[in-house]
Amino acid sequence: MVDSIHYGKQIIEFELQYSKRKSIGIKVLPTSSVEVTAPIGLGVDKIKEELLKKANWIIKQKSLMLNLDSNLVDYEVKSGYSVYYLGRKYKIVVEQSNKVEVFYKGNLFLINVKSKDKARAVFDKWLRERAMSKITEIAKPIIDKFSERFEAPEDIFFQNMSTRWGSCTISNKLIFNPKLIHTPKRCIEYVVMHELCHIVYKNHNQNFFNLLTMMMPDWEKRKEMLDCFA
């Protein structure tokens, strides 16, 4: 169902769905539309009350989505376009050069290539290698923290996934989407801890969320941030 709330002079429309979840979930999509998932049986008035508490955040996220130059995880490698790296927006500058290199300076990604039609391939290769290195670096202290209480693998793996940020296999192999490199460090930390908790509980049952909350008390705020990059 579609409903709305009034916040000052603004009207925030949202699509409401019910599920077996324990708390209200709010997601601002890249289209700037708002999805709300609420526990079964929770009254609309109570849902609107909670939405009003988050109204300022929703408006900021809607504004962010409306100002994006391109999809956060699908980008054009051409001068004038933008790409997100660790949650920060960088303008792309492609220049023809005898050197082939990628580096960033200030708020710019500078891509030097012998032929501009090779810019995408050069940048994608650099970004994937950077993602594997940086995500591993960010994951290490999270894995170390988890390992103080539970057994966890030392190595992590990477795989392109169209609908998931990460996964934990039956054999406890941790796999992460290189596209996480577009999201803030706090989001990467959340995904790593989320998948680590699946070593103990394979399903999203209450025990899983209790463990996640114990290991990372602010995970819901991190997830809200991550949802903006989905």
PDB file of C-alpha atoms in Angstrom:
ATOM      1  CA  MET A   1       0.000   0.000   0.000  1.00  0.00           C
ATOM      2  CA  VAL A   2       1.085   3.585  -0.662  1.00  0.00           C
ATOM      3  CA  ASP A   3       0.733   6.227   2.046  1.00  0.00           C
ATOM      4  CA  SER A   4       2.392   9.473   3.068  1.00  0.00           C
ATOM      5  CA  ILE A   5       3.425  11.685   5.979  1.00  0.00           C
ATOM      6  CA  HIS A   6       3.722  15.471   6.258  1.00  0.00           C
ATOM      7  CA  TYR A   7       7.013  16.898   7.505  1.00  0.00           C
ATOM      8  CA  GLY A   8       6.957  20.664   7.579  1.00  0.00           C
ATOM      9  CA  LYS A   9       5.972  21.741   4.070  1.00  0.00           C
ATOM     10  CA  GLN A  10       7.093  18.463   2.536  1.00  0.00           C
ATOM     11  CA  ILE A  11       5.101  15.339   1.786  1.00  0.00           C
ATOM     12  CA  ILE A  12       6.981  12.051   1.992  1.00  0.00           C
ATOM     13  CA  GLU A  13       5.256   9.245   0.119  1.00  0.00           C
ATOM     14  CA  PHE A  14       6.171   5.671   0.972  1.00  0.00           C
ATOM     15  CA  GLU A  15       5.259   2.140  -0.026  1.00  0.00           C
ATOM     16  CA  LEU A  16       4.388  -0.005   2.985  1.00  0.00           C
ATOM     17  CA  GLN A  17       4.914  -3.743   3.197  1.00  0.00           C
ATOM     18  CA  TYR A  18       4.534  -6.097   6.145  1.00  0.00           C
ATOM     19  CA  SER A  19       6.848  -8.959   7.051  1.00  0.00           C
ATOM     20  CA  LYS A  20       7.910 -11.111  10.003  1.00  0.00           C
ATOM     21  CA  ARG A  21      10.714  -8.703  10.904  1.00  0.00           C
ATOM     22  CA  LYS A  22      10.888  -7.362  14.468  1.00  0.00           C
ATOM     23  CA  SER A  23      11.431  -3.688  13.694  1.00  0.00           C
ATOM     24  CA  ILE A  24      10.565  -1.098  11.065  1.00  0.00           C
ATOM     25  CA  GLY A  25      12.914  -0.931   8.065  1.00  0.00           C
ATOM     26  CA  ILE A  26      13.199   2.180   5.891  1.00  0.00           C
ATOM     27  CA  LYS A  27      14.905   2.132   2.502  1.00  0.00           C
ATOM     28  CA  VAL A  28      15.414   5.049   0.113  1.00  0.00           C
ATOM     29  CA  LEU A  29      15.896   3.630  -3.372  1.00  0.00           C
ATOM     30  CA  PRO A  30      18.160   5.097  -6.078  1.00  0.00           C
ATOM     31  CA  THR A  31      14.954   6.324  -7.742  1.00  0.00           C
ATOM     32  CA  SER A  32      14.401   8.384  -4.516  1.00  0.00           C
ATOM     33  CA  SER A  33      11.232   6.416  -3.695  1.00  0.00           C
ATOM     34  CA  VAL A  34      10.787   5.207  -0.106  1.00  0.00           C
ATOM     35  CA  GLU A  35      10.064   1.618   0.925  1.00  0.00           C
ATOM     36  CA  VAL A  36       8.953   0.777   4.462  1.00  0.00           C
ATOM     37  CA  THR A  37       8.812  -2.748   5.855  1.00  0.00           C
ATOM     38  CA  ALA A  38       7.004  -3.158   9.166  1.00  0.00           C
ATOM     39  CA  PRO A  39       6.208  -6.023  11.552  1.00  0.00           C
ATOM     40  CA  ILE A  40       2.896  -7.752  10.870  1.00  0.00           C
ATOM     41  CA  GLY A  41       0.108  -6.206  12.938  1.00  0.00           C
ATOM     42  CA  LEU A  42       1.804  -2.867  13.608  1.00  0.00           C
ATOM     43  CA  GLY A  43      -0.653  -0.012  13.138  1.00  0.00           C
ATOM     44  CA  VAL A  44      -0.168   2.602  10.422  1.00  0.00           C
ATOM     45  CA  ASP A  45      -0.256   5.435  12.974  1.00  0.00           C
ATOM     46  CA  LYS A  46       2.678   3.905  14.841  1.00  0.00           C
ATOM     47  CA  ILE A  47       4.558   3.412  11.562  1.00  0.00           C
ATOM     48  CA  LYS A  48       4.010   7.054  10.609  1.00  0.00           C
ATOM     49  CA  GLU A  49       5.181   8.123  14.067  1.00  0.00           C
ATOM     50  CA  GLU A  50       8.468   6.267  13.517  1.00  0.00           C
ATOM     51  CA  LEU A  51       8.802   7.681   9.995  1.00  0.00           C
ATOM     52  CA  LEU A  52       8.481  11.222  11.335  1.00  0.00           C
ATOM     53  CA  LYS A  53      11.443  10.542  13.616  1.00  0.00           C
ATOM     54  CA  LYS A  54      13.466   9.588  10.524  1.00  0.00           C
ATOM     55  CA  ALA A  55      11.967  12.242   8.219  1.00  0.00           C
ATOM     56  CA  ASN A  56      15.046  14.467   8.151  1.00  0.00           C
ATOM     57  CA  TRP A  57      17.261  11.510   7.234  1.00  0.00           C
ATOM     58  CA  ILE A  58      14.795  10.386   4.524  1.00  0.00           C
ATOM     59  CA  ILE A  59      14.757  13.840   2.946  1.00  0.00           C
ATOM     60  CA  LYS A  60      18.570  13.988   2.912  1.00  0.00           C
ATOM     61  CA  GLN A  61      18.770  10.560   1.290  1.00  0.00           C
ATOM     62  CA  LYS A  62      16.143  11.456  -1.321  1.00  0.00           C
ATOM     63  CA  SER A  63      18.136  14.586  -2.146  1.00  0.00           C
ATOM     64  CA  LEU A  64      21.317  12.524  -2.489  1.00  0.00           C
ATOM     65  CA  MET A  65      19.639  10.095  -4.858  1.00  0.00           C
ATOM     66  CA  LEU A  66      18.231  12.874  -7.027  1.00  0.00           C
ATOM     67  CA  ASN A  67      21.709  14.410  -7.388  1.00  0.00           C
ATOM     68  CA  LEU A  68      23.555  11.285  -8.471  1.00  0.00           C
ATOM     69  CA  ASP A  69      25.204  11.491 -11.887  1.00  0.00           C
ATOM     70  CA  SER A  70      24.996   7.740 -12.391  1.00  0.00           C
ATOM     71  CA  ASN A  71      24.118   4.536 -10.631  1.00  0.00           C
ATOM     72  CA  LEU A  72      26.451   3.992  -7.713  1.00  0.00           C
ATOM     73  CA  VAL A  73      27.631   0.589  -8.863  1.00  0.00           C
ATOM     74  CA  ASP A  74      27.284   1.112 -12.610  1.00  0.00           C
ATOM     75  CA  TYR A  75      29.273   3.983 -14.002  1.00  0.00           C
ATOM     76  CA  GLU A  76      30.605   5.513 -17.205  1.00  0.00           C
ATOM     77  CA  VAL A  77      34.374   5.928 -17.507  1.00  0.00           C
ATOM     78  CA  LYS A  78      34.355   9.199 -19.422  1.00  0.00           C
ATOM     79  CA  SER A  79      35.496  12.687 -18.522  1.00  0.00           C
ATOM     80  CA  GLY A  80      32.768  14.568 -16.672  1.00  0.00           C
ATOM     81  CA  TYR A  81      31.114  11.485 -15.200  1.00  0.00           C
ATOM     82  CA  SER A  82      31.370  10.461 -11.543  1.00  0.00           C
ATOM     83  CA  VAL A  83      32.091   7.320  -9.562  1.00  0.00           C
ATOM     84  CA  TYR A  84      31.898   6.543  -5.851  1.00  0.00           C
ATOM     85  CA  TYR A  85      34.955   5.201  -4.048  1.00  0.00           C
ATOM     86  CA  LEU A  86      34.653   4.317  -0.345  1.00  0.00           C
ATOM     87  CA  GLY A  87      31.478   6.407  -0.202  1.00  0.00           C
ATOM     88  CA  ARG A  88      33.076   9.535  -1.633  1.00  0.00           C
ATOM     89  CA  LYS A  89      32.162  10.941  -5.027  1.00  0.00           C
ATOM     90  CA  TYR A  90      34.976  11.491  -7.542  1.00  0.00           C
ATOM     91  CA  LYS A  91      34.824  13.151 -10.943  1.00  0.00           C
ATOM     92  CA  ILE A  92      36.460  11.177 -13.746  1.00  0.00           C
ATOM     93  CA  VAL A  93      39.057  12.735 -16.033  1.00  0.00           C
ATOM     94  CA  VAL A  94      40.339  10.626 -18.944  1.00  0.00           C
ATOM     95  CA  GLU A  95      43.464  11.852 -20.707  1.00  0.00           C
ATOM     96  CA  GLN A  96      45.437  10.431 -23.613  1.00  0.00           C
ATOM     97  CA  SER A  97      49.023   9.690 -22.622  1.00  0.00           C
ATOM     98  CA  ASN A  98      51.967   7.407 -23.310  1.00  0.00           C
ATOM     99  CA  LYS A  99      51.542   6.170 -19.745  1.00  0.00           C
ATOM    100  CA  VAL A 100      48.741   3.845 -18.614  1.00  0.00           C
ATOM    101  CA  GLU A 101      47.851   4.637 -15.003  1.00  0.00           C
ATOM    102  CA  VAL A 102      45.032   5.466 -12.624  1.00  0.00           C
ATOM    103  CA  PHE A 103      45.331   7.695  -9.584  1.00  0.00           C
ATOM    104  CA  TYR A 104      43.169  10.062  -7.604  1.00  0.00           C
ATOM    105  CA  LYS A 105      43.881  13.612  -6.586  1.00  0.00           C
ATOM    106  CA  GLY A 106      41.511  15.681  -4.481  1.00  0.00           C
ATOM    107  CA  ASN A 107      38.046  14.842  -5.754  1.00  0.00           C
ATOM    108  CA  LEU A 108      39.252  13.599  -9.152  1.00  0.00           C
ATOM    109  CA  PHE A 109      40.034  10.184 -10.610  1.00  0.00           C
ATOM    110  CA  LEU A 110      42.702  10.707 -13.267  1.00  0.00           C
ATOM    111  CA  ILE A 111      42.926   7.971 -15.895  1.00  0.00           C
ATOM    112  CA  ASN A 112      45.804   8.109 -18.361  1.00  0.00           C
ATOM    113  CA  VAL A 113      45.511   5.799 -21.361  1.00  0.00           C
ATOM    114  CA  LYS A 114      47.073   5.507 -24.805  1.00  0.00           C
ATOM    115  CA  SER A 115      43.605   5.297 -26.346  1.00  0.00           C
ATOM    116  CA  LYS A 116      40.486   6.687 -24.660  1.00  0.00           C
ATOM    117  CA  ASP A 117      38.380   3.706 -25.777  1.00  0.00           C
ATOM    118  CA  LYS A 118      40.509   1.598 -23.402  1.00  0.00           C
ATOM    119  CA  ALA A 119      39.679   3.746 -20.371  1.00  0.00           C
ATOM    120  CA  ARG A 120      36.894   1.502 -19.077  1.00  0.00           C
ATOM    121  CA  ALA A 121      39.005  -1.657 -19.177  1.00  0.00           C
ATOM    122  CA  VAL A 122      41.967   0.063 -17.530  1.00  0.00           C
ATOM    123  CA  PHE A 123      39.865   1.625 -14.778  1.00  0.00           C
ATOM    124  CA  ASP A 124      37.855  -1.557 -14.090  1.00  0.00           C
ATOM    125  CA  LYS A 125      41.064  -3.566 -13.694  1.00  0.00           C
ATOM    126  CA  TRP A 126      42.560  -0.977 -11.365  1.00  0.00           C
ATOM    127  CA  LEU A 127      39.359  -0.679  -9.318  1.00  0.00           C
ATOM    128  CA  ARG A 128      38.974  -4.441  -8.870  1.00  0.00           C
ATOM    129  CA  GLU A 129      42.581  -4.804  -7.716  1.00  0.00           C
ATOM    130  CA  ARG A 130      42.131  -1.844  -5.393  1.00  0.00           C
ATOM    131  CA  ALA A 131      38.867  -3.292  -4.072  1.00  0.00           C
ATOM    132  CA  MET A 132      40.447  -6.629  -3.219  1.00  0.00           C
ATOM    133  CA  SER A 133      43.319  -4.927  -1.420  1.00  0.00           C
ATOM    134  CA  LYS A 134      41.295  -2.287   0.445  1.00  0.00           C
ATOM    135  CA  ILE A 135      38.374  -4.517   1.438  1.00  0.00           C
ATOM    136  CA  THR A 136      40.835  -7.111   2.773  1.00  0.00           C
ATOM    137  CA  GLU A 137      42.534  -4.378   4.785  1.00  0.00           C
ATOM    138  CA  ILE A 138      39.200  -3.200   6.229  1.00  0.00           C
ATOM    139  CA  ALA A 139      38.006  -6.756   6.911  1.00  0.00           C
ATOM    140  CA  LYS A 140      41.067  -7.881   8.878  1.00  0.00           C
ATOM    141  CA  PRO A 141      40.350  -6.099  12.204  1.00  0.00           C
ATOM    142  CA  ILE A 142      36.669  -7.136  12.000  1.00  0.00           C
ATOM    143  CA  ILE A 143      37.681 -10.771  11.493  1.00  0.00           C
ATOM    144  CA  ASP A 144      40.226 -10.478  14.318  1.00  0.00           C
ATOM    145  CA  LYS A 145      37.525  -9.138  16.637  1.00  0.00           C
ATOM    146  CA  PHE A 146      35.143 -11.950  15.701  1.00  0.00           C
ATOM    147  CA  SER A 147      37.911 -14.541  16.129  1.00  0.00           C
ATOM    148  CA  GLU A 148      38.268 -13.594  19.791  1.00  0.00           C
ATOM    149  CA  ARG A 149      34.936 -15.365  20.391  1.00  0.00           C
ATOM    150  CA  PHE A 150      34.388 -17.690  17.433  1.00  0.00           C
ATOM    151  CA  GLU A 151      36.418 -19.589  14.880  1.00  0.00           C
ATOM    152  CA  ALA A 152      36.735 -17.713  11.602  1.00  0.00           C
ATOM    153  CA  PRO A 153      38.714 -18.169   8.364  1.00  0.00           C
ATOM    154  CA  GLU A 154      41.776 -15.979   7.829  1.00  0.00           C
ATOM    155  CA  ASP A 155      41.286 -15.596   4.082  1.00  0.00           C
ATOM    156  CA  ILE A 156      38.478 -13.904   2.184  1.00  0.00           C
ATOM    157  CA  PHE A 157      37.524 -14.232  -1.489  1.00  0.00           C
ATOM    158  CA  PHE A 158      35.968 -11.989  -4.116  1.00  0.00           C
ATOM    159  CA  GLN A 159      33.307 -12.594  -6.721  1.00  0.00           C
ATOM    160  CA  ASN A 160      31.045 -10.333  -8.778  1.00  0.00           C
ATOM    161  CA  MET A 161      27.457 -10.780  -7.619  1.00  0.00           C
ATOM    162  CA  SER A 162      24.439  -9.071  -9.146  1.00  0.00           C
ATOM    163  CA  THR A 163      22.241  -8.980  -6.037  1.00  0.00           C
ATOM    164  CA  ARG A 164      24.459  -9.583  -3.001  1.00  0.00           C
ATOM    165  CA  TRP A 165      27.218  -7.723  -1.214  1.00  0.00           C
ATOM    166  CA  GLY A 166      28.642 -10.884   0.319  1.00  0.00           C
ATOM    167  CA  SER A 167      28.035 -14.491   1.265  1.00  0.00           C
ATOM    168  CA  CYS A 168      29.152 -17.172   3.674  1.00  0.00           C
ATOM    169  CA  THR A 169      29.091 -20.683   2.217  1.00  0.00           C
ATOM    170  CA  ILE A 170      28.168 -23.887   4.013  1.00  0.00           C
ATOM    171  CA  SER A 171      31.889 -24.525   4.455  1.00  0.00           C
ATOM    172  CA  ASN A 172      32.296 -21.011   5.962  1.00  0.00           C
ATOM    173  CA  LYS A 173      34.090 -19.521   2.968  1.00  0.00           C
ATOM    174  CA  LEU A 174      33.649 -15.739   3.042  1.00  0.00           C
ATOM    175  CA  ILE A 175      33.007 -14.167  -0.367  1.00  0.00           C
ATOM    176  CA  PHE A 176      32.579 -10.446  -1.006  1.00  0.00           C
ATOM    177  CA  ASN A 177      31.429  -8.373  -3.960  1.00  0.00           C
ATOM    178  CA  PRO A 178      34.252  -6.107  -5.216  1.00  0.00           C
ATOM    179  CA  LYS A 179      31.618  -3.415  -5.774  1.00  0.00           C
ATOM    180  CA  LEU A 180      31.652  -2.861  -2.018  1.00  0.00           C
ATOM    181  CA  ILE A 181      34.557  -0.530  -2.776  1.00  0.00           C
ATOM    182  CA  HIS A 182      31.971   2.071  -3.821  1.00  0.00           C
ATOM    183  CA  THR A 183      30.463   2.154  -0.313  1.00  0.00           C
ATOM    184  CA  PRO A 184      31.777   3.802   2.888  1.00  0.00           C
ATOM    185  CA  LYS A 185      34.187   1.938   5.161  1.00  0.00           C
ATOM    186  CA  ARG A 186      31.482   1.572   7.827  1.00  0.00           C
ATOM    187  CA  CYS A 187      29.290  -0.276   5.299  1.00  0.00           C
ATOM    188  CA  ILE A 188      32.098  -2.647   4.350  1.00  0.00           C
ATOM    189  CA  GLU A 189      32.688  -3.389   8.030  1.00  0.00           C
ATOM    190  CA  TYR A 190      28.991  -4.171   8.441  1.00  0.00           C
ATOM    191  CA  VAL A 191      28.911  -6.598   5.497  1.00  0.00           C
ATOM    192  CA  VAL A 192      31.986  -8.393   6.816  1.00  0.00           C
ATOM    193  CA  MET A 193      30.497  -8.761  10.300  1.00  0.00           C
ATOM    194  CA  HIS A 194      27.144  -9.838   8.843  1.00  0.00           C
ATOM    195  CA  GLU A 195      28.758 -12.665   6.901  1.00  0.00           C
ATOM    196  CA  LEU A 196      30.939 -13.644   9.865  1.00  0.00           C
ATOM    197  CA  CYS A 197      27.816 -14.075  11.994  1.00  0.00           C
ATOM    198  CA  HIS A 198      26.563 -16.559   9.390  1.00  0.00           C
ATOM    199  CA  ILE A 199      29.414 -18.832  10.439  1.00  0.00           C
ATOM    200  CA  VAL A 200      27.520 -19.323  13.701  1.00  0.00           C
ATOM    201  CA  TYR A 201      23.934 -19.015  12.428  1.00  0.00           C
ATOM    202  CA  LYS A 202      23.256 -19.767   8.762  1.00  0.00           C
ATOM    203  CA  ASN A 203      19.744 -18.294   8.755  1.00  0.00           C
ATOM    204  CA  HIS A 204      18.444 -14.851   9.620  1.00  0.00           C
ATOM    205  CA  ASN A 205      16.779 -16.012  12.800  1.00  0.00           C
ATOM    206  CA  GLN A 206      16.586 -14.098  16.072  1.00  0.00           C
ATOM    207  CA  ASN A 207      19.778 -15.722  17.339  1.00  0.00           C
ATOM    208  CA  PHE A 208      21.595 -14.377  14.284  1.00  0.00           C
ATOM    209  CA  PHE A 209      20.422 -10.821  14.897  1.00  0.00           C
ATOM    210  CA  ASN A 210      21.189 -11.078  18.613  1.00  0.00           C
ATOM    211  CA  LEU A 211      24.760 -12.087  17.740  1.00  0.00           C
ATOM    212  CA  LEU A 212      25.083  -9.332  15.124  1.00  0.00           C
ATOM    213  CA  THR A 213      23.867  -6.763  17.640  1.00  0.00           C
ATOM    214  CA  MET A 214      26.316  -8.016  20.248  1.00  0.00           C
ATOM    215  CA  MET A 215      29.247  -7.855  17.831  1.00  0.00           C
ATOM    216  CA  MET A 216      28.225  -4.586  16.127  1.00  0.00           C
ATOM    217  CA  PRO A 217      25.595  -2.648  18.131  1.00  0.00           C
ATOM    218  CA  ASP A 218      25.117   0.033  15.447  1.00  0.00           C
ATOM    219  CA  TRP A 219      24.664  -2.390  12.535  1.00  0.00           C
ATOM    220  CA  GLU A 220      21.191  -1.072  11.670  1.00  0.00           C
ATOM    221  CA  LYS A 221      22.522   2.438  11.027  1.00  0.00           C
ATOM    222  CA  ARG A 222      25.289   0.983   8.888  1.00  0.00           C
ATOM    223  CA  LYS A 223      22.760  -1.100   6.938  1.00  0.00           C
ATOM    224  CA  GLU A 224      20.606   1.967   6.307  1.00  0.00           C
ATOM    225  CA  MET A 225      23.651   3.674   4.818  1.00  0.00           C
ATOM    226  CA  LEU A 226      24.467   0.611   2.714  1.00  0.00           C
ATOM    227  CA  ASP A 227      20.894   0.351   1.400  1.00  0.00           C
ATOM    228  CA  CYS A 228      21.413   3.678  -0.323  1.00  0.00           C
ATOM    229  CA  PHE A 229      24.051   2.045  -2.509  1.00  0.00           C
ATOM    230  CA  ALA A 230      21.901  -0.939  -3.559  1.00  0.00           C
TER     231      ALA A 230
END
